[in-house]
PDB file of C-alpha atoms in Angstrom:
ATOM      1  CA  MET A   1       0.000   0.000   0.000  1.00 45.00           C
ATOM      2  CA  LYS A   2       1.180   3.530  -0.687  1.00 42.00           C
ATOM      3  CA  ARG A   3      -0.015   7.061  -1.119  1.00 43.00           C
ATOM      4  CA  SER A   4      -0.849   7.334  -4.804  1.00 43.00           C
ATOM      5  CA  ASP A   5       0.537  10.089  -6.998  1.00 43.00           C
ATOM      6  CA  ARG A   6      -2.334   9.426  -9.423  1.00 41.00           C
ATOM      7  CA  TYR A   7      -4.885  10.085  -6.695  1.00 39.00           C
ATOM      8  CA  ILE A   8      -3.087  13.282  -5.730  1.00 36.00           C
ATOM      9  CA  GLN A   9      -3.118  14.389  -9.386  1.00 41.00           C
ATOM     10  CA  LEU A  10      -6.884  13.799  -9.472  1.00 39.00           C
ATOM     11  CA  CYS A  11      -7.308  15.968  -6.386  1.00 41.00           C
ATOM     12  CA  ILE A  12      -5.241  18.716  -8.049  1.00 37.00           C
ATOM     13  CA  VAL A  13      -7.457  18.600 -11.157  1.00 38.00           C
ATOM     14  CA  LEU A  14     -10.592  18.910  -9.030  1.00 39.00           C
ATOM     15  CA  CYS A  15      -9.076  21.845  -7.143  1.00 44.00           C
ATOM     16  CA  CYS A  16      -8.275  23.531 -10.477  1.00 41.00           C
ATOM     17  CA  ILE A  17     -11.899  23.163 -11.563  1.00 38.00           C
ATOM     18  CA  VAL A  18     -13.082  24.830  -8.343  1.00 42.00           C
ATOM     19  CA  THR A  19     -10.480  27.584  -8.837  1.00 40.00           C
ATOM     20  CA  LEU A  20     -11.638  28.246 -12.409  1.00 39.00           C
ATOM     21  CA  LYS A  21     -15.204  28.554 -11.190  1.00 45.00           C
ATOM     22  CA  THR A  22     -14.159  30.985  -8.455  1.00 44.00           C
ATOM     23  CA  VAL A  23     -11.691  33.148 -10.399  1.00 43.00           C
ATOM     24  CA  PHE A  24     -13.163  33.232 -13.894  1.00 46.00           C
ATOM     25  CA  GLY A  25     -16.832  32.662 -13.105  1.00 52.00           C
ATOM     26  CA  ALA A  26     -16.972  29.650 -15.423  1.00 55.00           C
ATOM     27  CA  ASN A  27     -20.378  28.021 -15.601  1.00 62.00           C
ATOM     28  CA  ILE A  28     -20.649  24.262 -15.286  1.00 59.00           C
ATOM     29  CA  VAL A  29     -23.940  23.142 -16.834  1.00 61.00           C
ATOM     30  CA  TRP A  30     -25.360  19.731 -15.962  1.00 56.00           C
ATOM     31  CA  ASN A  31     -27.965  18.316 -18.321  1.00 59.00           C
ATOM     32  CA  PRO A  32     -30.935  16.476 -16.823  1.00 58.00           C
ATOM     33  CA  GLY A  33     -30.029  12.808 -16.807  1.00 53.00           C
ATOM     34  CA  PHE A  34     -30.383   9.556 -14.978  1.00 52.00           C
ATOM     35  CA  ALA A  35     -31.946   9.129 -11.552  1.00 53.00           C
ATOM     36  CA  SER A  36     -32.098   5.628 -10.144  1.00 48.00           C
ATOM     37  CA  VAL A  37     -35.496   4.140  -9.483  1.00 52.00           C
ATOM     38  CA  GLY A  38     -34.319   2.675  -6.180  1.00 57.00           C
ATOM     39  CA  ARG A  39     -35.557   4.074  -2.916  1.00 64.00           C
ATOM     40  CA  ASN A  40     -32.959   5.886  -0.819  1.00 79.00           C
ATOM     41  CA  ALA A  41     -30.281   5.434  -3.471  1.00 83.00           C
ATOM     42  CA  GLY A  42     -26.705   6.513  -2.837  1.00 88.00           C
ATOM     43  CA  TRP A  43     -23.073   6.136  -3.932  1.00 90.00           C
ATOM     44  CA  GLY A  44     -23.892   6.379  -7.641  1.00 90.00           C
ATOM     45  CA  ARG A  45     -20.803   5.957  -9.829  1.00 93.00           C
ATOM     46  CA  LEU A  46     -20.508   5.955 -13.621  1.00 92.00           C
ATOM     47  CA  ALA A  47     -18.511   3.529 -15.754  1.00 94.00           C
ATOM     48  CA  GLY A  48     -17.615   3.722 -19.429  1.00 92.00           C
ATOM     49  CA  PRO A  49     -18.716   4.476 -22.029  1.00 92.00           C
ATOM     50  CA  TYR A  50     -17.915   1.115 -23.592  1.00 92.00           C
ATOM     51  CA  GLY A  51     -18.742   1.584 -27.252  1.00 91.00           C
ATOM     52  CA  ASN A  52     -22.201   3.168 -27.208  1.00 93.00           C
ATOM     53  CA  VAL A  53     -23.068   1.808 -23.747  1.00 94.00           C
ATOM     54  CA  SER A  54     -22.559   3.717 -20.499  1.00 94.00           C
ATOM     55  CA  MET A  55     -23.059   2.102 -17.111  1.00 95.00           C
ATOM     56  CA  ILE A  56     -23.785   3.083 -13.537  1.00 94.00           C
ATOM     57  CA  THR A  57     -23.691   1.298 -10.208  1.00 95.00           C
ATOM     58  CA  TRP A  58     -25.362   2.502  -7.022  1.00 94.00           C
ATOM     59  CA  THR A  59     -26.527   1.318  -3.603  1.00 94.00           C
ATOM     60  CA  GLU A  60     -30.188   1.028  -2.634  1.00 93.00           C
ATOM     61  CA  TYR A  61     -31.063   1.346   1.045  1.00 89.00           C
ATOM     62  CA  ASP A  62     -34.332  -0.017   2.395  1.00 82.00           C
ATOM     63  CA  ASN A  63     -33.535   0.761   6.029  1.00 78.00           C
ATOM     64  CA  ALA A  64     -31.618   3.414   7.907  1.00 78.00           C
ATOM     65  CA  LEU A  65     -28.206   1.958   8.716  1.00 81.00           C
ATOM     66  CA  PRO A  66     -26.634   2.020  12.179  1.00 78.00           C
ATOM     67  CA  GLN A  67     -23.060   3.158  12.580  1.00 85.00           C
ATOM     68  CA  CYS A  68     -22.259   0.268  14.918  1.00 88.00           C
ATOM     69  CA  ALA A  69     -24.827  -2.104  16.419  1.00 87.00           C
ATOM     70  CA  ALA A  70     -24.643  -5.479  18.113  1.00 84.00           C
ATOM     71  CA  SER A  71     -26.966  -6.955  15.493  1.00 77.00           C
ATOM     72  CA  TRP A  72     -28.789  -5.957  12.324  1.00 77.00           C
ATOM     73  CA  PRO A  73     -32.133  -7.737  11.860  1.00 76.00           C
ATOM     74  CA  HIS A  74     -32.921  -6.239   8.434  1.00 80.00           C
ATOM     75  CA  PRO A  75     -31.661  -7.158   4.970  1.00 83.00           C
ATOM     76  CA  GLY A  76     -28.567  -5.181   4.036  1.00 88.00           C
ATOM     77  CA  PRO A  77     -28.333  -2.722   1.134  1.00 93.00           C
ATOM     78  CA  ARG A  78     -28.518  -3.883  -2.482  1.00 94.00           C
ATOM     79  CA  VAL A  79     -25.984  -2.832  -5.127  1.00 96.00           C
ATOM     80  CA  TRP A  80     -27.446  -2.251  -8.608  1.00 96.00           C
ATOM     81  CA  VAL A  81     -25.947  -2.058 -12.097  1.00 96.00           C
ATOM     82  CA  ALA A  82     -27.714  -0.366 -15.034  1.00 94.00           C
ATOM     83  CA  THR A  83     -26.864   0.483 -18.647  1.00 94.00           C
ATOM     84  CA  SER A  84     -27.782   3.347 -20.950  1.00 92.00           C
ATOM     85  CA  THR A  85     -27.298   4.100 -24.654  1.00 92.00           C
ATOM     86  CA  ASN A  86     -28.561   7.712 -24.537  1.00 89.00           C
ATOM     87  CA  ASN A  87     -26.478   9.431 -21.852  1.00 84.00           C
ATOM     88  CA  PHE A  88     -28.819   8.225 -19.113  1.00 82.00           C
ATOM     89  CA  GLN A  89     -31.937   9.896 -20.400  1.00 83.00           C
ATOM     90  CA  THR A  90     -33.217   6.360 -19.941  1.00 85.00           C
ATOM     91  CA  SER A  91     -31.542   3.339 -18.396  1.00 88.00           C
ATOM     92  CA  THR A  92     -32.060  -0.379 -17.889  1.00 92.00           C
ATOM     93  CA  PRO A  93     -31.082  -2.215 -14.679  1.00 94.00           C
ATOM     94  CA  ILE A  94     -29.305  -5.438 -15.644  1.00 96.00           C
ATOM     95  CA  SER A  95     -28.099  -6.943 -12.353  1.00 97.00           C
ATOM     96  CA  TRP A  96     -27.902  -6.539  -8.605  1.00 97.00           C
ATOM     97  CA  ILE A  97     -25.842  -7.833  -5.697  1.00 97.00           C
ATOM     98  CA  ASP A  98     -27.440  -8.310  -2.287  1.00 96.00           C
ATOM     99  CA  SER A  99     -25.550  -7.895   0.964  1.00 95.00           C
ATOM    100  CA  PRO A 100     -24.525 -11.259   2.428  1.00 94.00           C
ATOM    101  CA  PRO A 101     -26.762 -12.246   5.374  1.00 91.00           C
ATOM    102  CA  GLY A 102     -25.646 -10.410   8.476  1.00 90.00           C
ATOM    103  CA  TYR A 103     -23.475  -7.890   6.604  1.00 93.00           C
ATOM    104  CA  ILE A 104     -23.845  -4.333   5.294  1.00 94.00           C
ATOM    105  CA  GLN A 105     -22.472  -4.024   1.735  1.00 96.00           C
ATOM    106  CA  GLU A 106     -22.432  -0.736  -0.212  1.00 96.00           C
ATOM    107  CA  GLN A 107     -20.235   1.894  -1.933  1.00 96.00           C
ATOM    108  CA  SER A 108     -19.708   0.066  -5.238  1.00 98.00           C
ATOM    109  CA  PHE A 109     -17.390   0.954  -8.126  1.00 98.00           C
ATOM    110  CA  MET A 110     -17.221  -0.879 -11.472  1.00 98.00           C
ATOM    111  CA  LEU A 111     -14.587  -1.051 -14.219  1.00 97.00           C
ATOM    112  CA  GLN A 112     -13.995  -3.020 -17.422  1.00 97.00           C
ATOM    113  CA  ILE A 113     -10.407  -4.260 -17.353  1.00 96.00           C
ATOM    114  CA  ALA A 114      -7.918  -5.121 -20.098  1.00 92.00           C
ATOM    115  CA  ARG A 115      -7.046  -8.674 -18.999  1.00 90.00           C
ATOM    116  CA  PRO A 116      -8.980 -10.899 -19.341  1.00 92.00           C
ATOM    117  CA  ALA A 117     -10.504  -8.939 -22.219  1.00 91.00           C
ATOM    118  CA  GLY A 118     -14.060  -7.816 -21.591  1.00 92.00           C
ATOM    119  CA  ARG A 119     -14.091  -8.677 -17.888  1.00 96.00           C
ATOM    120  CA  PHE A 120     -15.782  -6.324 -15.439  1.00 98.00           C
ATOM    121  CA  LEU A 121     -14.623  -5.944 -11.862  1.00 98.00           C
ATOM    122  CA  LEU A 122     -16.854  -4.441  -9.199  1.00 98.00           C
ATOM    123  CA  VAL A 123     -15.563  -3.587  -5.739  1.00 98.00           C
ATOM    124  CA  MET A 124     -17.694  -2.763  -2.693  1.00 98.00           C
ATOM    125  CA  ARG A 125     -17.267  -1.875   0.971  1.00 97.00           C
ATOM    126  CA  ASN A 126     -18.601  -4.547   3.329  1.00 96.00           C
ATOM    127  CA  ARG A 127     -18.765  -4.600   7.120  1.00 94.00           C
ATOM    128  CA  LEU A 128     -20.233  -6.347  10.102  1.00 92.00           C
ATOM    129  CA  PRO A 129     -22.957  -4.319  11.858  1.00 92.00           C
ATOM    130  CA  ASN A 130     -20.874  -4.247  15.051  1.00 90.00           C
ATOM    131  CA  CYS A 131     -17.921  -2.678  13.185  1.00 90.00           C
ATOM    132  CA  ASN A 132     -15.503  -5.438  14.209  1.00 89.00           C
ATOM    133  CA  TRP A 133     -14.673  -6.255  10.575  1.00 93.00           C
ATOM    134  CA  PHE A 134     -14.461  -4.201   7.371  1.00 94.00           C
ATOM    135  CA  GLY A 135     -13.691  -5.611   3.922  1.00 97.00           C
ATOM    136  CA  LEU A 136     -13.534  -4.592   0.265  1.00 98.00           C
ATOM    137  CA  PRO A 137     -14.903  -7.574  -1.686  1.00 98.00           C
ATOM    138  CA  VAL A 138     -14.243  -7.760  -5.428  1.00 98.00           C
ATOM    139  CA  VAL A 139     -16.588  -9.578  -7.794  1.00 98.00           C
ATOM    140  CA  PHE A 140     -16.203 -10.194 -11.530  1.00 98.00           C
ATOM    141  CA  SER A 141     -18.456 -10.620 -14.555  1.00 98.00           C
ATOM    142  CA  ASP A 142     -17.561 -12.121 -17.924  1.00 97.00           C
ATOM    143  CA  ASP A 143     -21.036 -11.683 -19.455  1.00 97.00           C
ATOM    144  CA  GLY A 144     -21.367  -7.905 -19.643  1.00 95.00           C
ATOM    145  CA  ALA A 145     -22.132  -7.270 -15.944  1.00 97.00           C
ATOM    146  CA  LYS A 146     -25.224  -9.493 -15.946  1.00 97.00           C
ATOM    147  CA  THR A 147     -23.967 -12.037 -13.396  1.00 98.00           C
ATOM    148  CA  TRP A 148     -21.325 -11.601 -10.708  1.00 98.00           C
ATOM    149  CA  HIS A 149     -18.949 -13.964  -8.895  1.00 98.00           C
ATOM    150  CA  PHE A 150     -16.710 -13.340  -5.890  1.00 98.00           C
ATOM    151  CA  ILE A 151     -13.000 -13.332  -6.718  1.00 98.00           C
ATOM    152  CA  SER A 152     -11.027 -11.627  -3.911  1.00 98.00           C
ATOM    153  CA  GLN A 153     -10.779  -9.046  -1.144  1.00 98.00           C
ATOM    154  CA  LEU A 154      -9.020  -5.856  -2.143  1.00 98.00           C
ATOM    155  CA  ASP A 155      -8.269  -5.420   1.567  1.00 96.00           C
ATOM    156  CA  GLN A 156      -9.805  -6.110   4.960  1.00 94.00           C
ATOM    157  CA  THR A 157      -9.247  -5.062   8.551  1.00 86.00           C
ATOM    158  CA  THR A 158     -10.052  -7.127  11.628  1.00 71.00           C
ATOM    159  CA  HIS A 159      -9.013  -4.586  14.246  1.00 70.00           C
ATOM    160  CA  PRO A 160     -11.384  -1.602  14.122  1.00 71.00           C
ATOM    161  CA  THR A 161     -12.423  -2.541  17.713  1.00 72.00           C
ATOM    162  CA  GLY A 162     -16.050  -1.714  17.070  1.00 75.00           C
ATOM    163  CA  ARG A 163     -15.405   1.844  15.889  1.00 82.00           C
ATOM    164  CA  PHE A 164     -17.127   3.191  12.779  1.00 84.00           C
ATOM    165  CA  ASN A 165     -14.252   5.572  12.008  1.00 79.00           C
ATOM    166  CA  ARG A 166     -11.530   2.887  11.908  1.00 84.00           C
ATOM    167  CA  GLY A 167     -12.693   1.006   8.824  1.00 88.00           C
ATOM    168  CA  LEU A 168     -12.202   0.935   5.061  1.00 93.00           C
ATOM    169  CA  TRP A 169     -14.164   3.235   2.772  1.00 93.00           C
ATOM    170  CA  GLU A 170     -15.054   4.200  -0.781  1.00 95.00           C
ATOM    171  CA  PRO A 171     -13.019   1.897  -3.062  1.00 98.00           C
ATOM    172  CA  PHE A 172     -12.199   2.859  -6.657  1.00 97.00           C
ATOM    173  CA  LEU A 173     -10.575   0.941  -9.524  1.00 98.00           C
ATOM    174  CA  TYR A 174      -8.281   2.278 -12.257  1.00 97.00           C
ATOM    175  CA  ASN A 175      -6.723   0.663 -15.359  1.00 97.00           C
ATOM    176  CA  LEU A 176      -2.942   1.029 -15.457  1.00 97.00           C
ATOM    177  CA  PRO A 177      -0.981   1.398 -18.736  1.00 96.00           C
ATOM    178  CA  ASN A 178       0.651  -2.020 -18.257  1.00 96.00           C
ATOM    179  CA  GLY A 179      -2.715  -3.812 -18.141  1.00 95.00           C
ATOM    180  CA  CYS A 180      -2.820  -4.193 -14.376  1.00 97.00           C
ATOM    181  CA  VAL A 181      -5.570  -2.712 -12.190  1.00 98.00           C
ATOM    182  CA  ALA A 182      -5.063  -0.339  -9.258  1.00 98.00           C
ATOM    183  CA  GLY A 183      -7.500  -0.310  -6.366  1.00 98.00           C
ATOM    184  CA  PHE A 184      -7.703   2.849  -4.249  1.00 97.00           C
ATOM    185  CA  TYR A 185      -9.564   3.289  -0.967  1.00 96.00           C
ATOM    186  CA  ALA A 186      -9.660   5.271   2.262  1.00 92.00           C
ATOM    187  CA  ASP A 187      -7.838   3.377   5.018  1.00 89.00           C
ATOM    188  CA  GLU A 188      -8.682   4.493   8.577  1.00 85.00           C
ATOM    189  CA  PRO A 189      -7.029   1.938  10.927  1.00 74.00           C
ATOM    190  CA  PHE A 190      -4.020   4.293  11.266  1.00 73.00           C
ATOM    191  CA  ALA A 191      -6.156   7.086  12.744  1.00 73.00           C
ATOM    192  CA  ASP A 192      -4.826   6.336  16.226  1.00 75.00           C
ATOM    193  CA  SER A 193      -1.325   7.098  14.942  1.00 76.00           C
ATOM    194  CA  GLY A 194      -2.172  10.700  14.077  1.00 75.00           C
ATOM    195  CA  TYR A 195      -3.807  10.216  10.677  1.00 74.00           C
ATOM    196  CA  ASN A 196      -7.440  10.507   9.611  1.00 74.00           C
ATOM    197  CA  GLN A 197      -7.855   8.694   6.284  1.00 80.00           C
ATOM    198  CA  ILE A 198      -4.842   7.344   4.429  1.00 85.00           C
ATOM    199  CA  VAL A 199      -5.228   6.929   0.664  1.00 91.00           C
ATOM    200  CA  ALA A 200      -4.173   3.320   0.093  1.00 93.00           C
ATOM    201  CA  GLU A 201      -3.411   1.529  -3.178  1.00 97.00           C
ATOM    202  CA  ARG A 202      -3.121  -2.141  -4.078  1.00 97.00           C
ATOM    203  CA  VAL A 203      -2.447  -3.494  -7.574  1.00 98.00           C
ATOM    204  CA  SER A 204      -3.669  -6.645  -9.313  1.00 98.00           C
ATOM    205  CA  CYS A 205      -2.064  -8.050 -12.481  1.00 97.00           C
ATOM    206  CA  ASP A 206      -4.101 -11.267 -12.634  1.00 96.00           C
ATOM    207  CA  GLY A 207      -7.621  -9.997 -13.305  1.00 96.00           C
ATOM    208  CA  GLY A 208      -8.460  -9.224  -9.676  1.00 97.00           C
ATOM    209  CA  LYS A 209      -7.494 -12.591  -8.155  1.00 97.00           C
ATOM    210  CA  THR A 210      -4.722 -11.212  -5.961  1.00 98.00           C
ATOM    211  CA  TRP A 211      -3.748  -7.698  -4.858  1.00 98.00           C
TER     212      TRP A 211
END
């Protein structure tokens, strides 16, 4: 794991956009587009376009989530995937991933990788309701994101000691020029050492099997 120069560069670009808006009064116009049909939807993230198809993944919440609780009697959130061929004026849900029983799974990010050709990886943040375990499960699809299969954990922590602010958060995936895949995420277990969130990176060169 290391602090990523690519992530820092992204932050610099975003800061430049804010600066342009402030200094030059540039207008950023957003066209009306896609809104998920799920109730209490969050963590929407775009993928693509791949040819003429754009994709989005998001989390649907049916119940208010606890920060840390001894048990969670309700079904966990559901992660959705949808496609669009018209810039999300309309969209079609094509698959979903339910939280494993007894877990809270959310914050998905999806990417089509170079090797194996055509494969999609989707990473999520998963945790126990009592906050004694956080993980970043990775699933893959070889049929255009219609069905998903578990392949690995990008990372996991077993020592958050029941604290919500000592977990793993908000994973992202990025294709590297050499065909490998970088996984970025916010890593909080070092907060007791004087940090808040460390930007961590792990790399996979075998299609997401190992990091």
